[in-house]
Short mmCIF file of N, CA and C in Angstrom, two decimals:
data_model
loop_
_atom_site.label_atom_id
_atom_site.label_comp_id
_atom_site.label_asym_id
_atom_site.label_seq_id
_atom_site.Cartn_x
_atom_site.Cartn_y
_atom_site.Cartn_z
N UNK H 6 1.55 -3.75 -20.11
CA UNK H 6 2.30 -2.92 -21.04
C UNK H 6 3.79 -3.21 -20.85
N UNK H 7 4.32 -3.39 -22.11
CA UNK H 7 5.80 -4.20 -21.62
C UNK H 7 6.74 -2.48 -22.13
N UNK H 8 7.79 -2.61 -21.67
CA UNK H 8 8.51 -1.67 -21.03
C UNK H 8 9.81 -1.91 -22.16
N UNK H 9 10.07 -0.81 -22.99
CA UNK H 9 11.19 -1.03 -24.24
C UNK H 9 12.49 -0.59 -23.87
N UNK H 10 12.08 0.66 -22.57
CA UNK H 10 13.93 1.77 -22.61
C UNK H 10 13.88 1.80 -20.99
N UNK H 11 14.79 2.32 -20.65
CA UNK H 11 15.11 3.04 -19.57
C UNK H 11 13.87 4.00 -19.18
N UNK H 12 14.15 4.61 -20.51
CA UNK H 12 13.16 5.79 -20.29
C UNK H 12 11.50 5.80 -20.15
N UNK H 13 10.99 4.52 -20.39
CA UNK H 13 9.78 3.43 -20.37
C UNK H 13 9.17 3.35 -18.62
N UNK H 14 10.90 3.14 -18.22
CA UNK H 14 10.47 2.66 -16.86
C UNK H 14 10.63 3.28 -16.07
N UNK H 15 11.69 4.51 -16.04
CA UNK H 15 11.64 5.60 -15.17
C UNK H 15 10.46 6.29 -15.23
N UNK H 16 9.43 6.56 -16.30
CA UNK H 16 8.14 7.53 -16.54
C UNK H 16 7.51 6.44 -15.95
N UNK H 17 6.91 4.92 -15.76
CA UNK H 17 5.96 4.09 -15.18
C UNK H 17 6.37 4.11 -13.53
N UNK H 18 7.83 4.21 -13.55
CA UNK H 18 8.39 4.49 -11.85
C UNK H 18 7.76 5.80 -11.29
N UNK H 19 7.79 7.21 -12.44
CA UNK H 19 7.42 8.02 -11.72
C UNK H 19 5.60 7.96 -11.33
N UNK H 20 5.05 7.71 -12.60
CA UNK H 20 3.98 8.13 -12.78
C UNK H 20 3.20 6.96 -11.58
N UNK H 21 3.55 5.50 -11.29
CA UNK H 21 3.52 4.77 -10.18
C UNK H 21 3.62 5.35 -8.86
N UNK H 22 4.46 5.91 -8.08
CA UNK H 22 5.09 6.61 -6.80
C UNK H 22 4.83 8.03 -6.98
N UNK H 23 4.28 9.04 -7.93
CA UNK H 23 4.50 10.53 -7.91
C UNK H 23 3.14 10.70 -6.62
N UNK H 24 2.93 9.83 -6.06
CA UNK H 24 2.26 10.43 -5.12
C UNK H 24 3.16 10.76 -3.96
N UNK H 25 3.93 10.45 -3.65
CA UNK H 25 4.83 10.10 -2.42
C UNK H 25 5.62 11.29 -2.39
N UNK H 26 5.55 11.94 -3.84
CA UNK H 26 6.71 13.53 -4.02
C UNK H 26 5.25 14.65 -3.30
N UNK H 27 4.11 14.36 -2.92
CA UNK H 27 3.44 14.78 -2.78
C UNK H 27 2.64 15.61 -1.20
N UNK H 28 2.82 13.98 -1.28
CA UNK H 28 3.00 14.22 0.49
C UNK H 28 3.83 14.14 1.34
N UNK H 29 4.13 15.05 2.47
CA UNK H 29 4.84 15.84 2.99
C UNK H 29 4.52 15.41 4.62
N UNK H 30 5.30 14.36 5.09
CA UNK H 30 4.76 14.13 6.33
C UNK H 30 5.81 14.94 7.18
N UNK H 31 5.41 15.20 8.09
CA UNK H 31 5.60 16.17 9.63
C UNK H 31 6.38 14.90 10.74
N UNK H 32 7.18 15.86 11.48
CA UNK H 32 7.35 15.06 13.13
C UNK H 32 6.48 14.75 13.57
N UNK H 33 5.08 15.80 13.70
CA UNK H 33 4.29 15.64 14.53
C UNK H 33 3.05 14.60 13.63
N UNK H 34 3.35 14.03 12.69
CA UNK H 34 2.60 13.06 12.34
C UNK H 34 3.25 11.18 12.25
N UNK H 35 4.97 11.59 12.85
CA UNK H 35 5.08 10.68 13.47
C UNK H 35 5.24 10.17 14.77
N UNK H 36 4.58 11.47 15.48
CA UNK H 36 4.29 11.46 17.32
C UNK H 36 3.18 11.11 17.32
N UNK H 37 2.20 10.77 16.18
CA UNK H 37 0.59 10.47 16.38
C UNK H 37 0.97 9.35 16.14
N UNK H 38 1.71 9.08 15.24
CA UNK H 38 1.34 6.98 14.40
C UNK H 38 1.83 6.09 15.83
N UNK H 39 0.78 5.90 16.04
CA UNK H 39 0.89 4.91 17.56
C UNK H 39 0.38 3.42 16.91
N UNK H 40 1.19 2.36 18.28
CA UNK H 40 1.54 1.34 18.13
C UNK H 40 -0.51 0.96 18.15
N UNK H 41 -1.10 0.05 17.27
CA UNK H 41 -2.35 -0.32 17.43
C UNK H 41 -2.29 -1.68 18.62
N UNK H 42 -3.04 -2.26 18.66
CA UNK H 42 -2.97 -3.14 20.46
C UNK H 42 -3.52 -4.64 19.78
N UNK H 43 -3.37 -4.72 18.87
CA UNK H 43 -3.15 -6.57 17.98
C UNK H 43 -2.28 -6.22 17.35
N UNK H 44 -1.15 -5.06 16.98
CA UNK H 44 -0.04 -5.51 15.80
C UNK H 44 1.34 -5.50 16.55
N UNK H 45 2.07 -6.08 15.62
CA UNK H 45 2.96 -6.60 16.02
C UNK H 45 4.34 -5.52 16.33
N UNK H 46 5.84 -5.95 17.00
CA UNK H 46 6.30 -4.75 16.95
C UNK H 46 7.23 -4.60 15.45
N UNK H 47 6.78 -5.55 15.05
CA UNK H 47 7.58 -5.94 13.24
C UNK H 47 6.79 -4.82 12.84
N UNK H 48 5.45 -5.18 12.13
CA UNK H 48 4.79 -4.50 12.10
C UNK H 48 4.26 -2.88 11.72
N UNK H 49 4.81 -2.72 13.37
CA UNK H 49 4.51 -1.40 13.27
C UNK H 49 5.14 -0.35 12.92
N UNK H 50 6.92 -0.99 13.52
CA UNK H 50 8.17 -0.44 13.14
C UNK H 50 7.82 0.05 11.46
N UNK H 51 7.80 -1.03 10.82
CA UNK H 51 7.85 -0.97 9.30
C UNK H 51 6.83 -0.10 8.55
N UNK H 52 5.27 0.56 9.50
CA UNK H 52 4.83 1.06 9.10
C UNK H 52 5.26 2.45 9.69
N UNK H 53 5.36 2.60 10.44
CA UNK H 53 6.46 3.99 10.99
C UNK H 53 7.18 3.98 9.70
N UNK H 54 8.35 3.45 10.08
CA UNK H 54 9.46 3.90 8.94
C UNK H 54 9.43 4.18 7.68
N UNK H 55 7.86 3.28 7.19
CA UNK H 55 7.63 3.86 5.84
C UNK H 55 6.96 5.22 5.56
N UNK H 56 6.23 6.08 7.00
CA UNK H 56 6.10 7.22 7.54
C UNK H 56 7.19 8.14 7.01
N UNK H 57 8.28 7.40 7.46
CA UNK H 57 9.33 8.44 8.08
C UNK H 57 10.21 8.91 7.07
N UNK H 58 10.17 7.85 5.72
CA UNK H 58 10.43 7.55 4.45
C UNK H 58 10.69 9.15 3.73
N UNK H 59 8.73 9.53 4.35
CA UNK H 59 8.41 10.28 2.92
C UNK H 59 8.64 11.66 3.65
N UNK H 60 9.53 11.17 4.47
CA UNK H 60 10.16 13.01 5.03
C UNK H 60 11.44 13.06 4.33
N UNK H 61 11.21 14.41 3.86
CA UNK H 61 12.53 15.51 3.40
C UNK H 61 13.65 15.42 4.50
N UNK H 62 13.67 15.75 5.90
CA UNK H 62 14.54 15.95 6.78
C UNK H 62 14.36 15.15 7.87
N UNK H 63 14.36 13.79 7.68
CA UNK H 63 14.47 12.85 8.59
C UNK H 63 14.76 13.02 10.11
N UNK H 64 14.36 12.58 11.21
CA UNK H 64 14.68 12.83 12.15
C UNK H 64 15.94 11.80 12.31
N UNK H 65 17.43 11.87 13.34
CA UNK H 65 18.47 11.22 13.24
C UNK H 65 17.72 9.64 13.63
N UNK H 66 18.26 7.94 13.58
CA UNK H 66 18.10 7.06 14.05
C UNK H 66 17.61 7.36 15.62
N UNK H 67 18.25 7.96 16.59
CA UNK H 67 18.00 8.17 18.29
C UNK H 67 16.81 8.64 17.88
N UNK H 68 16.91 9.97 17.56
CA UNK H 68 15.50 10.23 17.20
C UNK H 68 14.42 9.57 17.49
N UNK H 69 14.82 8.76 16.12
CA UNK H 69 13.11 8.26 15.38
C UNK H 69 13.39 6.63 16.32
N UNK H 70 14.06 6.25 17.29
CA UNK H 70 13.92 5.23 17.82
C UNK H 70 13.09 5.77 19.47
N UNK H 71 13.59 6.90 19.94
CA UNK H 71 12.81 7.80 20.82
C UNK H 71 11.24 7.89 20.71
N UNK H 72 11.03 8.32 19.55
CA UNK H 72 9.80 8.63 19.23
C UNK H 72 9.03 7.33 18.97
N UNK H 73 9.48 6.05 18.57
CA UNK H 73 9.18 4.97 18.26
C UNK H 73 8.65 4.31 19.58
N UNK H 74 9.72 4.66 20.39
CA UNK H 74 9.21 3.75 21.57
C UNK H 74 8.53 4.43 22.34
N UNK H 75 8.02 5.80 22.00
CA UNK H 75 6.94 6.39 23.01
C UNK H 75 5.92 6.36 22.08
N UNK H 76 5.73 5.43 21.12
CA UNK H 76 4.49 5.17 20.55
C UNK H 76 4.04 3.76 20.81
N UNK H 77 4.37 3.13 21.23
CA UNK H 77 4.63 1.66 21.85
C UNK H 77 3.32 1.58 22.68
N UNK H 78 2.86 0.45 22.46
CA UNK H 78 2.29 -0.29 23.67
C UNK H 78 2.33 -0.37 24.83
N UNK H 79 1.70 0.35 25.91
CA UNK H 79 2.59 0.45 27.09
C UNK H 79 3.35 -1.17 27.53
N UNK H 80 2.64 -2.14 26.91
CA UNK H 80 3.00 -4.05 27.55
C UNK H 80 4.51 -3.62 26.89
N UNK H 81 4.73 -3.66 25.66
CA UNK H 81 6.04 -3.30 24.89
C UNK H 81 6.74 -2.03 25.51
N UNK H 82 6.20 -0.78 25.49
CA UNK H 82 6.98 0.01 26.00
C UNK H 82 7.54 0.29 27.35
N UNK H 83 7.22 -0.54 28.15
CA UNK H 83 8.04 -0.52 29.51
C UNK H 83 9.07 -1.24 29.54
N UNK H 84 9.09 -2.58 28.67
CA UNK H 84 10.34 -2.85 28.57
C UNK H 84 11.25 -2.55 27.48
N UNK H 85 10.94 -1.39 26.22
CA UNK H 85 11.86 -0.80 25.55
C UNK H 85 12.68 0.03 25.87
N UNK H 86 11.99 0.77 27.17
CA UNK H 86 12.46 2.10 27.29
C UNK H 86 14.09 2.24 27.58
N UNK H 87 14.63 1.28 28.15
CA UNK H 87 16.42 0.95 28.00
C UNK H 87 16.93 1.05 26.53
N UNK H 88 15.72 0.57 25.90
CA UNK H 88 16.76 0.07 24.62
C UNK H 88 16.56 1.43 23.47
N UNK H 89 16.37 2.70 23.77
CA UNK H 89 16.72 3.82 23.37
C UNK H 89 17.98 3.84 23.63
N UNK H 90 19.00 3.42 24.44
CA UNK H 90 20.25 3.81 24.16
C UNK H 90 20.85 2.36 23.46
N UNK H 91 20.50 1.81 22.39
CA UNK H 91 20.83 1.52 21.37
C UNK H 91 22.01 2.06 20.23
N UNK H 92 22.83 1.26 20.03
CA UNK H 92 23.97 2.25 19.28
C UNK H 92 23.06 2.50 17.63
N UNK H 93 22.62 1.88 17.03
CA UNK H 93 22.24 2.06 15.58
C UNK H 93 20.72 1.36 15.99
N UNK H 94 19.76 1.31 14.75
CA UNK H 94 18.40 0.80 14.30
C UNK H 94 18.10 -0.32 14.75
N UNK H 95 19.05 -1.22 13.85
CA UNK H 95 19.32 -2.58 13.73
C UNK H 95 19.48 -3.16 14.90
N UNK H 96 20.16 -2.24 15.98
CA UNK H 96 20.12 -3.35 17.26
C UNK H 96 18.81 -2.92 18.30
N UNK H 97 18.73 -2.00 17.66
CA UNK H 97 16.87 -1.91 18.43
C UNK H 97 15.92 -2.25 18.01
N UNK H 98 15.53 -2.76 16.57
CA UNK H 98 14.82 -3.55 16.15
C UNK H 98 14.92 -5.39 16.36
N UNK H 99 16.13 -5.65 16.93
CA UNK H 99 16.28 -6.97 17.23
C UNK H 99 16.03 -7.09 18.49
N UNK H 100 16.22 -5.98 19.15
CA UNK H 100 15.90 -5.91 20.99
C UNK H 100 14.49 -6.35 21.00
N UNK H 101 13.60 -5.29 19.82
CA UNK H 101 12.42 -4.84 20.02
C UNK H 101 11.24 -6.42 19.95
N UNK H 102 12.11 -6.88 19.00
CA UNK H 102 11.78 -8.20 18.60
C UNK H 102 11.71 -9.68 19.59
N UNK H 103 12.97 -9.08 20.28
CA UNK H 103 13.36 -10.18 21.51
C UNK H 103 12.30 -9.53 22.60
N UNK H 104 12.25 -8.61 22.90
CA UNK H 104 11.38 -8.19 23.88
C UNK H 104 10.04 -9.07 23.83
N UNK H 105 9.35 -8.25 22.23
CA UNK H 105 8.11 -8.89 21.95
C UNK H 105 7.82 -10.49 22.63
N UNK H 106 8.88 -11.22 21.79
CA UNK H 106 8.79 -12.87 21.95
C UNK H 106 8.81 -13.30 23.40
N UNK H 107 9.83 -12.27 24.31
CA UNK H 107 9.82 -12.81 25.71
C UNK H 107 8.57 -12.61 26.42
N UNK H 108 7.96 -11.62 26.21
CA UNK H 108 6.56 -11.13 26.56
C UNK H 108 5.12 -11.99 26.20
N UNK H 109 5.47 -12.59 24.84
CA UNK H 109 4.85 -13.40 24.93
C UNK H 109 5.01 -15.01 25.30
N UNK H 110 6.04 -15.25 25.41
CA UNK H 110 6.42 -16.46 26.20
C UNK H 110 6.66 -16.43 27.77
N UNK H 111 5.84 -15.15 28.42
CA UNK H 111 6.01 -15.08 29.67
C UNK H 111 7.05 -14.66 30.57
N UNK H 112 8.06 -14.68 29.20
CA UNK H 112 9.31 -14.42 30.54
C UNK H 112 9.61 -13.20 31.40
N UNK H 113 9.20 -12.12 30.51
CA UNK H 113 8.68 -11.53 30.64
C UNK H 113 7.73 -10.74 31.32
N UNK H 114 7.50 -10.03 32.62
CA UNK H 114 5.74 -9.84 32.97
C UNK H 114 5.29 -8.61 31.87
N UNK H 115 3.65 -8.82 31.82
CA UNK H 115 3.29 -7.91 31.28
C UNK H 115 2.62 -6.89 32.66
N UNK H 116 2.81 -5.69 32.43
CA UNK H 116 2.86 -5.02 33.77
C UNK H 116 1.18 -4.87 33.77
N UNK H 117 0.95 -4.42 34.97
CA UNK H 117 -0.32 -4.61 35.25
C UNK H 117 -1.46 -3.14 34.79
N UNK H 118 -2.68 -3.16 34.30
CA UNK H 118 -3.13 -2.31 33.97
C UNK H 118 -3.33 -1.01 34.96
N UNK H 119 -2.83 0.32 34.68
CA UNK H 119 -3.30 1.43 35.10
C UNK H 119 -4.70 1.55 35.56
N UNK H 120 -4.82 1.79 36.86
CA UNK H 120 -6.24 1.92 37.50
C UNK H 120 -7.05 3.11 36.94
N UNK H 121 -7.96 3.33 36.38
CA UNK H 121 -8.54 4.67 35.93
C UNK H 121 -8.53 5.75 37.17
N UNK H 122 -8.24 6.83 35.87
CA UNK H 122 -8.04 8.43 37.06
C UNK H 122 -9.59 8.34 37.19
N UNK H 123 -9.93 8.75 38.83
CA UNK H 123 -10.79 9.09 40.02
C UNK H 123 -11.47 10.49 38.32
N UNK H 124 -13.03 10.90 38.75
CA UNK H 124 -13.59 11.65 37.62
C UNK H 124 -13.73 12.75 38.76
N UNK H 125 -13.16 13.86 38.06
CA UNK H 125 -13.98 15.12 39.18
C UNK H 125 -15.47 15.35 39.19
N UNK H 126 -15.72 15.69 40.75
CA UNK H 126 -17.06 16.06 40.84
C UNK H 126 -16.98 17.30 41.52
N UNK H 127 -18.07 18.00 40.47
CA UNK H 127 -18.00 19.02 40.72
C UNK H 127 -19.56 19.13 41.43
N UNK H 128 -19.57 20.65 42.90
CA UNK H 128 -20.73 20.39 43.29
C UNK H 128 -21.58 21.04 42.26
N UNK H 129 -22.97 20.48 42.84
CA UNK H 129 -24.20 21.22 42.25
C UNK H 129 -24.52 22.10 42.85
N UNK H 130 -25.08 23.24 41.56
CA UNK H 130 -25.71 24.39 41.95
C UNK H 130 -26.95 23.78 41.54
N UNK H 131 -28.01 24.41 43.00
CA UNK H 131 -29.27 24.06 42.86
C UNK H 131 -29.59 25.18 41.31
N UNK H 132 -30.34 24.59 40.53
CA UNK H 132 -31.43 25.95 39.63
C UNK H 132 -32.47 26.59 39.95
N UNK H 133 -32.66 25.99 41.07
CA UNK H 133 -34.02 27.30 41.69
C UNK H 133 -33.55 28.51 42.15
N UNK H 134 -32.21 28.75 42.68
CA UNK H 134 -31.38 29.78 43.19
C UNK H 134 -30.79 30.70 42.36
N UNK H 135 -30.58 30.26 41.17
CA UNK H 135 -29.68 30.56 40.14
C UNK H 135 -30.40 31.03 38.74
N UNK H 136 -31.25 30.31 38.37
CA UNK H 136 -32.27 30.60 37.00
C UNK H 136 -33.68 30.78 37.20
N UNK H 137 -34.34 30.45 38.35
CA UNK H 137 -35.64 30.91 38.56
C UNK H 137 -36.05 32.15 39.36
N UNK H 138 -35.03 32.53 40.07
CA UNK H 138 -35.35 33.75 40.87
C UNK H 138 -34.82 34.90 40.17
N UNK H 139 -35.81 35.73 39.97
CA UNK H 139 -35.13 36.72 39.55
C UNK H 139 -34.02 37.87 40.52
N UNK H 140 -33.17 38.82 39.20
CA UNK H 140 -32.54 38.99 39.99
C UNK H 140 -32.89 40.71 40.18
N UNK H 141 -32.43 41.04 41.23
CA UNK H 141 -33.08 42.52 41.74
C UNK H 141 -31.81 43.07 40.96
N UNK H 142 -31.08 44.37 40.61
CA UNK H 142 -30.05 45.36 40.66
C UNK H 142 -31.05 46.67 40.89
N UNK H 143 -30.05 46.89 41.75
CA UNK H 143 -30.61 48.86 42.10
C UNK H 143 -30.28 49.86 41.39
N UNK H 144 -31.41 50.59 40.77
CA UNK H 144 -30.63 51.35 39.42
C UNK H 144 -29.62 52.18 40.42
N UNK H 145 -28.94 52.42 38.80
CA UNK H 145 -27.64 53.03 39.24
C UNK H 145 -27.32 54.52 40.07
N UNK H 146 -26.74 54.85 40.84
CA UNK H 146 -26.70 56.13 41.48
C UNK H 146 -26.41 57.04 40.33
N UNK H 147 -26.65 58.49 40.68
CA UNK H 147 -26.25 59.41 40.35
C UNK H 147 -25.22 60.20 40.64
N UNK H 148 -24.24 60.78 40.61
CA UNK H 148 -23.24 61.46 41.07
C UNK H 148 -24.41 63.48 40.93
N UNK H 149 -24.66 64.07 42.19
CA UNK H 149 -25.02 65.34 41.79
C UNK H 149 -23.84 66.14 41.37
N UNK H 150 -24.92 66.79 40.24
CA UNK H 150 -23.84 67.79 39.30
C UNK H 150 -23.14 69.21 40.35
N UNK H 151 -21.92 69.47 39.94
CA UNK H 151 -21.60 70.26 41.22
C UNK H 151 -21.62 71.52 40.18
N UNK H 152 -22.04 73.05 41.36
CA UNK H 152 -21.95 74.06 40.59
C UNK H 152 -20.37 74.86 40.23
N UNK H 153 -20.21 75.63 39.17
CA UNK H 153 -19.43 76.15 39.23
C UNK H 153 -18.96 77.33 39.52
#
């Protein structure tokens, strides 16, 4: 459908994107969007930010670079965690980038995996003690009634 006015393409602009006036994303739905463990930190940045887009009240750059890098990969996020004090975006997305590449060219170590937390054990209660024996209670006393 070819497009005659202004007014053609602002109604195909809206009626295209009026989903986006729609939804209403949260902080706390960009403390969930975590880094996935094959994508890249290009990537992920760009799908964050297009997150972060469809907020009304943006969190400041520190912010949303804070929150960015505690969504990170721990291989990536141990060596971002300096580059929160970043003056603007732009130079933490080029850090983030240099990081990536050194990491994978080794220069980099990738730190070593977290040993799994120890599982509590809790003891056992035998069930013969507990569900097969019944249990006695002594009916209840009486208090004698006193005269008056």
């Amino acid at each position: 459908m070819r497009k005659r006015s202004w007014e053609d393409i602002c109604a195909a602009f809206i009626s295209q994107y009026d989903y986006n006036i729609q939804l209403e994303v949260t902080t706390r739905e960009l403390e969930s969007t975590k880094m996935e463990s094959k994508e890249s930190f290009a990537d992920f940045v760009k799908r964050w930010r297009a997150k972060a887009a469809q907020m009304k009240d943006r969190p400041s750059d520190k912010d949303q670079i804070r929150l960015i890098v505690r969504n990170l990969q721990p291989t990536l996020a141990k060596h971002m965690v300096m580059a929160q004090a970043c003056s603007n975006f732009k130079t933490f997305f080029d850090t983030g980038l240099a990081v990536e590449e050194a990491i994978q060219l080794s220069i980099l170590d990738k730190p070593e995996p977290l040993p799994p937390k120890p599982k509590k054990v809790y003891p056992a209660i035998p069930c013969s003690t507990t569900l097969n024996t019944p249990i006695y209670l002594p009916p209840p006393q009486t208090q004698p009634k006193s005269s008056p």
